[in-house]
Short mmCIF file of C-alpha atoms in Angstrom, two decimals:
data_model
loop_
_atom_site.label_atom_id
_atom_site.label_comp_id
_atom_site.label_asym_id
_atom_site.label_seq_id
_atom_site.Cartn_x
_atom_site.Cartn_y
_atom_site.Cartn_z
CA MET A 1 -30.32 -17.72 26.44
CA PRO A 2 -30.95 -14.93 29.04
CA LYS A 3 -27.96 -13.01 27.64
CA LEU A 4 -29.35 -13.30 24.11
CA GLN A 5 -32.74 -12.04 25.31
CA ALA A 6 -31.06 -9.08 27.04
CA ARG A 7 -29.22 -8.18 23.84
CA LYS A 8 -32.47 -8.34 21.89
CA ALA A 9 -34.07 -5.91 24.34
CA ALA A 10 -31.16 -3.48 24.06
CA LEU A 11 -31.23 -3.64 20.27
CA ALA A 12 -34.99 -3.05 20.22
CA GLN A 13 -34.49 0.27 22.00
CA ARG A 14 -32.45 1.64 19.07
CA GLY A 15 -35.15 0.77 16.56
CA PRO A 16 -35.30 -2.18 14.18
CA ALA A 17 -32.12 -2.99 12.30
CA ARG A 18 -32.46 -2.74 8.53
CA ILE A 19 -31.59 -5.89 6.59
CA LEU A 20 -30.95 -6.26 2.86
CA ILE A 21 -31.41 -9.74 1.39
CA VAL A 22 -29.43 -10.53 -1.79
CA ASP A 23 -30.42 -13.92 -3.24
CA ASP A 24 -31.45 -14.99 -6.73
CA SER A 25 -34.11 -17.37 -5.34
CA ALA A 26 -37.47 -15.69 -4.85
CA VAL A 27 -38.48 -18.45 -2.45
CA ALA A 28 -35.34 -17.97 -0.36
CA ARG A 29 -35.87 -14.18 -0.24
CA ALA A 30 -39.46 -14.67 0.90
CA VAL A 31 -38.73 -17.31 3.54
CA ILE A 32 -35.69 -15.50 4.99
CA GLY A 33 -37.66 -12.26 4.97
CA LYS A 34 -40.46 -13.81 7.05
CA MET A 35 -37.90 -15.18 9.52
CA ILE A 36 -36.34 -11.75 9.92
CA GLU A 37 -39.57 -9.85 10.42
CA ALA A 38 -40.80 -12.35 13.00
CA ASN A 39 -38.43 -10.51 15.36
CA ARG A 40 -39.30 -6.86 15.99
CA ALA A 41 -35.60 -6.03 16.37
CA PHE A 42 -35.20 -6.46 12.59
CA VAL A 43 -36.90 -5.22 9.45
CA VAL A 44 -36.36 -6.19 5.81
CA ALA A 45 -35.29 -2.97 4.11
CA GLY A 46 -35.00 -4.66 0.73
CA ALA A 47 -34.78 -8.01 -1.06
CA VAL A 48 -33.05 -8.15 -4.44
CA PRO A 49 -32.04 -10.97 -6.84
CA ASP A 50 -28.43 -10.05 -7.70
CA ALA A 51 -25.36 -8.00 -6.85
CA GLN A 52 -26.07 -5.22 -9.34
CA ALA A 53 -29.53 -4.66 -7.85
CA ALA A 54 -27.98 -4.66 -4.38
CA LEU A 55 -25.47 -1.96 -5.36
CA ALA A 56 -28.26 0.13 -6.86
CA PHE A 57 -30.32 -0.30 -3.69
CA LEU A 58 -27.40 0.73 -1.46
CA ARG A 59 -26.82 3.90 -3.47
CA ALA A 60 -30.22 5.13 -2.29
CA ASN A 61 -30.69 3.35 1.06
CA ARG A 62 -28.78 2.66 4.26
CA VAL A 63 -28.89 -0.77 5.92
CA ASP A 64 -27.27 -2.36 8.96
CA ILE A 65 -26.70 -5.88 7.66
CA ILE A 66 -26.54 -7.49 4.20
CA LEU A 67 -27.40 -11.18 3.76
CA LEU A 68 -25.52 -12.22 0.63
CA ASP A 69 -25.76 -15.41 -1.43
CA ILE A 70 -22.70 -16.57 -3.39
CA GLU A 71 -24.06 -18.38 -6.41
CA MET A 72 -26.07 -15.83 -8.37
CA PRO A 73 -26.39 -14.95 -12.06
CA GLY A 74 -24.01 -12.26 -13.32
CA ILE A 75 -21.57 -11.22 -10.61
CA ASP A 76 -21.22 -13.87 -7.89
CA GLY A 77 -21.40 -12.90 -4.24
CA LEU A 78 -17.70 -13.24 -3.43
CA THR A 79 -16.67 -11.12 -6.41
CA ALA A 80 -19.20 -8.46 -5.42
CA LEU A 81 -18.37 -8.57 -1.69
CA PRO A 82 -15.72 -5.80 -1.57
CA ASP A 83 -17.93 -3.43 -3.58
CA LEU A 84 -20.94 -4.20 -1.38
CA ILE A 85 -18.91 -3.56 1.78
CA THR A 86 -17.89 -0.16 0.38
CA ALA A 87 -21.40 0.69 -0.80
CA GLY A 88 -22.85 -0.45 2.51
CA GLN A 89 -21.01 2.34 4.38
CA GLY A 90 -20.52 0.31 7.52
CA ALA A 91 -23.12 -2.40 6.94
CA ARG A 92 -21.98 -5.85 8.06
CA VAL A 93 -22.21 -8.72 5.57
CA ILE A 94 -23.24 -12.29 6.37
CA ILE A 95 -22.68 -14.77 3.54
CA VAL A 96 -25.68 -17.13 3.41
CA SER A 97 -24.86 -19.90 0.97
CA SER A 98 -24.86 -23.66 0.55
CA SER A 99 -21.15 -23.27 -0.32
CA CYS A 100 -20.27 -22.14 3.21
CA ALA A 101 -19.76 -25.39 5.07
CA GLU A 102 -17.23 -25.09 7.91
CA GLY A 103 -13.70 -25.12 6.52
CA ALA A 104 -14.87 -24.74 2.92
CA ALA A 105 -12.79 -22.58 0.59
CA ALA A 106 -15.72 -20.20 0.07
CA THR A 107 -16.01 -19.67 3.82
CA ILE A 108 -12.33 -18.78 4.21
CA GLN A 109 -12.40 -16.52 1.18
CA ALA A 110 -15.54 -14.71 2.37
CA LEU A 111 -14.09 -14.04 5.83
CA THR A 112 -10.77 -12.94 4.36
CA LEU A 113 -12.53 -10.51 2.02
CA GLY A 114 -14.29 -8.87 4.94
CA ALA A 115 -17.55 -10.74 5.57
CA ALA A 116 -18.53 -10.57 9.22
CA ASP A 117 -19.85 -14.13 9.32
CA THR A 118 -21.12 -17.03 7.22
CA LEU A 119 -24.15 -19.31 7.44
CA VAL A 120 -24.88 -22.48 5.49
CA LYS A 121 -28.10 -22.08 3.50
CA PRO A 122 -30.11 -25.32 3.51
CA SER A 123 -32.26 -26.65 0.70
CA ILE A 124 -35.59 -24.90 0.21
CA GLY A 125 -37.47 -27.58 2.14
CA ASN A 126 -35.23 -27.31 5.20
CA PHE A 127 -35.38 -23.59 6.00
CA VAL A 128 -37.40 -24.02 9.19
CA GLY A 129 -35.93 -24.96 12.57
CA ARG A 130 -32.19 -24.73 13.22
CA PHE A 131 -31.44 -22.39 10.29
CA GLY A 132 -33.85 -19.75 11.58
CA ASP A 133 -32.41 -19.92 15.08
CA MET A 134 -28.85 -19.61 13.81
CA LEU A 135 -29.75 -16.68 11.55
CA GLU A 136 -31.39 -14.81 14.42
CA GLU A 137 -28.42 -15.46 16.70
CA LYS A 138 -25.90 -14.23 14.14
CA LEU A 139 -27.92 -11.10 13.37
CA THR A 140 -28.27 -10.28 17.06
CA ARG A 141 -24.57 -10.88 17.74
CA LEU A 142 -23.48 -8.59 14.91
CA LEU A 143 -25.73 -5.76 16.01
CA ASP A 144 -24.58 -6.24 19.59
CA CYS A 145 -20.98 -5.88 18.39
CA ASP A 146 -21.89 -2.68 16.57
CA LEU A 147 -23.31 -1.22 19.79
CA THR A 148 -20.13 -2.22 21.62
CA PHE A 149 -17.81 -0.67 19.03
CA GLY A 150 -19.54 2.72 18.94
CA ASP A 151 -18.02 5.58 16.96
CA HIS A 152 -14.28 5.16 16.86
CA GLY A 153 -13.33 8.04 14.62
CA GLY A 154 -10.09 8.00 12.66
CA ALA A 155 -6.95 6.07 13.43
CA PRO A 156 -4.51 7.82 15.76
CA ALA A 157 -1.26 9.18 14.47
CA ALA A 158 1.84 7.06 14.95
CA HIS A 159 4.53 8.04 17.43
CA THR A 160 8.19 8.31 16.64
CA ALA A 161 10.36 5.23 17.07
CA THR A 162 11.98 6.65 20.18
CA ASP A 163 8.57 6.68 21.90
CA ASP A 164 7.66 3.10 21.00
CA ASP A 165 7.06 0.55 23.75
CA PHE A 166 7.22 -2.50 21.45
CA ASP A 167 9.56 -3.98 18.85
CA VAL A 168 7.14 -6.67 17.65
CA ILE A 169 3.41 -7.45 17.61
CA ALA A 170 2.49 -11.18 17.71
CA ILE A 171 -1.14 -12.01 16.93
CA GLY A 172 -2.90 -15.36 17.36
CA ALA A 173 -6.40 -16.13 16.05
CA SER A 174 -8.73 -18.92 14.99
CA THR A 175 -12.51 -19.10 14.43
CA GLY A 176 -13.83 -15.57 13.89
CA GLY A 177 -10.31 -14.20 13.93
CA ILE A 178 -10.05 -13.18 10.28
CA HIS A 179 -12.80 -10.58 10.56
CA ALA A 180 -11.42 -9.36 13.89
CA LEU A 181 -7.97 -9.07 12.34
CA SER A 182 -9.35 -6.97 9.48
CA GLN A 183 -10.88 -4.55 12.00
CA LEU A 184 -7.64 -4.36 13.94
CA LEU A 185 -5.59 -3.61 10.83
CA ARG A 186 -7.96 -0.85 9.71
CA ALA A 187 -7.10 1.07 12.88
CA LEU A 188 -3.40 1.26 12.02
CA PRO A 189 -1.97 4.36 10.31
CA ALA A 190 -0.33 4.03 6.91
CA ASP A 191 3.14 4.68 8.31
CA PHE A 192 2.99 2.03 11.05
CA GLN A 193 6.32 0.18 11.00
CA VAL A 194 6.48 -2.27 13.93
CA PRO A 195 6.79 -5.81 12.48
CA MET A 196 3.80 -8.12 12.99
CA LEU A 197 3.76 -11.91 13.26
CA ILE A 198 0.40 -13.64 12.72
CA THR A 199 -0.65 -17.19 13.45
CA GLN A 200 -4.15 -17.86 12.11
CA HIS A 201 -5.53 -21.40 12.16
CA LEU A 202 -5.94 -22.16 8.45
CA PRO A 203 -4.99 -25.04 6.14
CA PRO A 204 -1.71 -24.65 4.19
CA SER A 205 -3.42 -24.14 0.83
CA PHE A 206 -5.15 -20.96 2.05
CA MET A 207 -2.05 -19.23 3.43
CA PRO A 208 -0.79 -17.48 0.24
CA TYR A 209 -4.26 -16.04 -0.39
CA PHE A 210 -4.59 -15.08 3.28
CA ALA A 211 -1.24 -13.26 3.18
CA ALA A 212 -2.25 -11.40 0.00
CA GLN A 213 -5.50 -10.22 1.60
CA ILE A 214 -3.71 -9.12 4.79
CA ALA A 215 -1.32 -7.06 2.63
CA VAL A 216 -4.31 -5.30 1.06
CA LEU A 217 -6.04 -4.69 4.38
CA ALA A 218 -2.88 -3.44 6.09
CA GLY A 219 -1.43 -1.53 3.14
CA ARG A 220 2.03 -3.04 3.65
CA PRO A 221 3.97 -6.16 2.64
CA CYS A 222 2.77 -9.48 4.05
CA GLU A 223 4.47 -12.81 3.38
CA VAL A 224 4.07 -16.43 4.36
CA ALA A 225 6.95 -17.30 6.71
CA THR A 226 9.98 -19.21 5.50
CA ASP A 227 12.84 -20.46 7.66
CA HIS A 228 15.55 -17.84 8.40
CA MET A 229 13.43 -14.97 6.98
CA LYS A 230 14.45 -11.64 8.53
CA ILE A 231 11.89 -9.93 10.76
CA GLN A 232 12.05 -6.33 9.58
CA ARG A 233 10.19 -3.09 10.30
CA GLY A 234 7.17 -2.51 8.12
CA ARG A 235 6.74 -6.23 7.44
CA ILE A 236 3.90 -8.63 8.27
CA ILE A 237 4.67 -12.36 8.38
CA VAL A 238 2.01 -15.09 8.64
CA ALA A 239 2.57 -18.67 9.76
CA PRO A 240 2.51 -21.33 7.06
CA GLY A 241 -0.20 -23.94 7.52
CA GLU A 242 2.27 -26.77 8.00
CA ALA A 243 4.63 -25.24 10.63
CA HIS A 244 4.71 -23.03 13.69
CA LEU A 245 5.97 -19.47 13.20
CA CYS A 246 8.72 -18.98 15.77
CA CYS A 247 11.56 -16.48 15.97
CA ALA A 248 15.14 -16.26 17.22
CA ARG A 249 17.62 -13.47 17.87
CA ILE A 250 21.16 -13.37 16.51
CA GLY A 251 22.93 -10.21 17.63
CA ASP A 252 20.64 -7.28 16.89
CA GLN A 253 18.68 -9.09 14.18
CA HIS A 254 15.60 -11.27 14.59
CA TYR A 255 14.83 -14.18 12.27
CA VAL A 256 11.94 -16.53 11.60
CA ARG A 257 12.46 -20.13 12.69
CA LEU A 258 9.87 -22.67 11.59
CA SER A 259 9.04 -25.64 13.80
CA THR A 260 6.94 -28.75 13.31
CA ALA A 261 7.22 -29.91 16.92
CA LYS A 262 3.96 -31.12 18.44
CA ALA A 263 2.19 -28.30 20.28
CA VAL A 264 0.20 -28.78 23.49
CA SER A 265 -2.90 -27.42 21.76
CA GLY A 266 -2.57 -29.93 18.93
CA CYS A 267 -2.92 -27.06 16.43
CA MET A 268 -0.72 -26.66 13.38
CA PRO A 269 0.23 -23.87 13.25
CA SER A 270 -0.05 -23.08 16.95
CA VAL A 271 -0.02 -19.72 18.71
CA ASP A 272 1.78 -21.02 21.82
CA PRO A 273 5.18 -21.71 20.17
CA MET A 274 5.07 -18.32 18.48
CA PHE A 275 4.39 -16.48 21.74
CA GLN A 276 7.00 -18.50 23.63
CA SER A 277 9.72 -17.75 21.10
CA VAL A 278 8.72 -14.09 20.92
CA ALA A 279 8.95 -13.86 24.72
CA SER A 280 12.46 -15.32 24.60
CA ALA A 281 13.68 -13.20 21.70
CA TYR A 282 12.04 -9.84 22.51
CA GLY A 283 11.38 -9.94 26.27
CA ALA A 284 9.62 -6.83 27.56
CA ARG A 285 9.57 -5.33 24.05
CA ALA A 286 6.81 -7.71 22.87
CA LEU A 287 3.06 -7.23 22.59
CA ALA A 288 0.93 -10.38 22.20
CA VAL A 289 -2.66 -10.25 20.94
CA VAL A 290 -5.20 -13.09 21.13
CA LEU A 291 -8.27 -12.76 18.93
CA SER A 292 -11.45 -14.85 18.59
CA GLY A 293 -10.91 -18.60 18.44
CA MET A 294 -11.95 -21.99 19.74
CA GLY A 295 -9.88 -23.84 22.35
CA ARG A 296 -6.99 -22.66 24.53
CA ASP A 297 -4.17 -22.12 22.02
CA GLY A 298 -2.14 -19.08 23.10
CA ALA A 299 -2.73 -19.31 26.84
CA ILE A 300 0.59 -21.05 27.55
CA GLY A 301 2.57 -18.66 25.38
CA ALA A 302 0.77 -15.65 26.87
CA ASN A 303 2.15 -16.67 30.26
CA ASP A 304 5.68 -16.56 28.82
CA ILE A 305 5.06 -13.11 27.34
CA ALA A 306 3.80 -11.76 30.67
CA GLN A 307 6.58 -13.44 32.69
CA ASN A 308 9.21 -11.83 30.45
CA GLY A 309 7.77 -8.34 30.92
CA GLY A 310 5.79 -8.11 27.69
CA SER A 311 2.12 -7.17 27.38
CA VAL A 312 -0.88 -9.32 26.46
CA VAL A 313 -4.15 -7.99 25.04
CA VAL A 314 -7.15 -10.16 24.13
CA GLN A 315 -10.37 -9.61 22.21
CA ASP A 316 -13.32 -8.99 24.52
CA LYS A 317 -16.11 -11.53 24.90
CA ALA A 318 -18.87 -9.35 23.45
CA THR A 319 -17.19 -9.06 20.04
CA SER A 320 -15.70 -12.56 19.81
CA VAL A 321 -17.38 -15.16 17.60
CA VAL A 322 -15.82 -17.78 19.91
CA TRP A 323 -14.27 -16.62 23.19
CA GLY A 324 -12.31 -19.81 23.84
CA MET A 325 -8.77 -18.57 23.15
CA PRO A 326 -9.15 -15.04 24.57
CA GLY A 327 -11.16 -16.39 27.51
CA ALA A 328 -8.48 -18.94 28.37
CA VAL A 329 -5.87 -16.16 28.61
CA ILE A 330 -8.21 -14.08 30.80
CA GLN A 331 -8.99 -17.04 33.08
CA ALA A 332 -5.28 -17.80 33.48
CA GLY A 333 -4.68 -14.20 34.58
CA HIS A 334 -2.23 -13.35 31.80
CA ALA A 335 -4.17 -10.59 29.99
CA HIS A 336 -3.47 -6.92 30.63
CA ALA A 337 -6.58 -5.75 28.73
CA ALA A 338 -9.64 -7.09 26.87
CA LEU A 339 -10.85 -4.85 24.04
CA PRO A 340 -12.82 -4.93 20.75
CA PRO A 341 -10.56 -5.51 17.72
CA TYR A 342 -10.66 -1.91 16.51
CA GLU A 343 -9.62 -0.65 19.95
CA ILE A 344 -6.77 -3.18 20.01
CA GLY A 345 -5.68 -1.69 16.69
CA ARG A 346 -5.78 1.82 18.15
CA LEU A 347 -3.69 0.68 21.12
CA ILE A 348 -1.16 -0.88 18.76
CA ALA A 349 -1.08 2.31 16.68
CA LEU A 350 -0.24 4.34 19.78
CA GLN A 351 2.53 1.83 20.57
CA ARG A 352 1.73 2.05 24.26
CA ARG A 353 1.25 -0.59 26.92
CA PRO A 354 -2.38 -1.10 28.03
CA ALA A 355 -3.24 0.90 31.12
#
């Protein structure tokens, strides 16, 4: 709690953050608005009933955060989300909807499309109490992340292949990792060619959609891994939900090998087997990245990466939704740097080892 109070004080110094509420319920708009304005760090810049009104509002006004419902007349919130992100010019979006229970399809889709966070909206009679506390915490955390990120400018230019320090980028993530991954990918230049392997904790049914969204965000091909798939430059490969994404080397070529062996973390897919196989196949030419996530998955594999001469970078605590996975790597002493996702992307783009 003291840390949360300190963040509130820092945010108050920059002036109240402007919030736009998008919800077709007049009661919900009024109640959420009162919750927001009870904290002097926030101010309701606008409250509108649908996506079209929100887009019109954003054409004339700047806000810091958009609270967006899903089920609304006309264009639903998920359909409107990409346009609202663009119109918001840097505004962060929190989906506030009864459809956003943990693990629900709407939650995964919202995070994949670029929402910064989600929050389950209770029935009208249950707005007081826990919901208000969670809303305030999420708003404060997002604004705190914005202060941490600062002005990053454009993505750096890529170096020639002869200057590269890595032959593969292996990324592990769980809770909060999809949004972090989207920030990381936005920092990469269009001509970035180092292959990327991604293990994100998601159910099997979501993987094809996840891969399609990663392809859009990264501007390059992304596929769900299949056994014996070649790992090629310019390609992104994501773990299937029912197997670990591992790799093996045959001569000068690297291939995907899928495994269903039980992982120490109990996760399926798990980051540890991916990192361990990458360490064996690529040695010092590997860069491992651990983004936001619950638990310790990735810490064992990160040790293998470091022991084989590769580099390990984790998401910093301030920007992580859950610092379990990155924190476990830090605590074990295997991380070479802890950075916000966008800065990790810039480091990857430079294809340099962390200082």
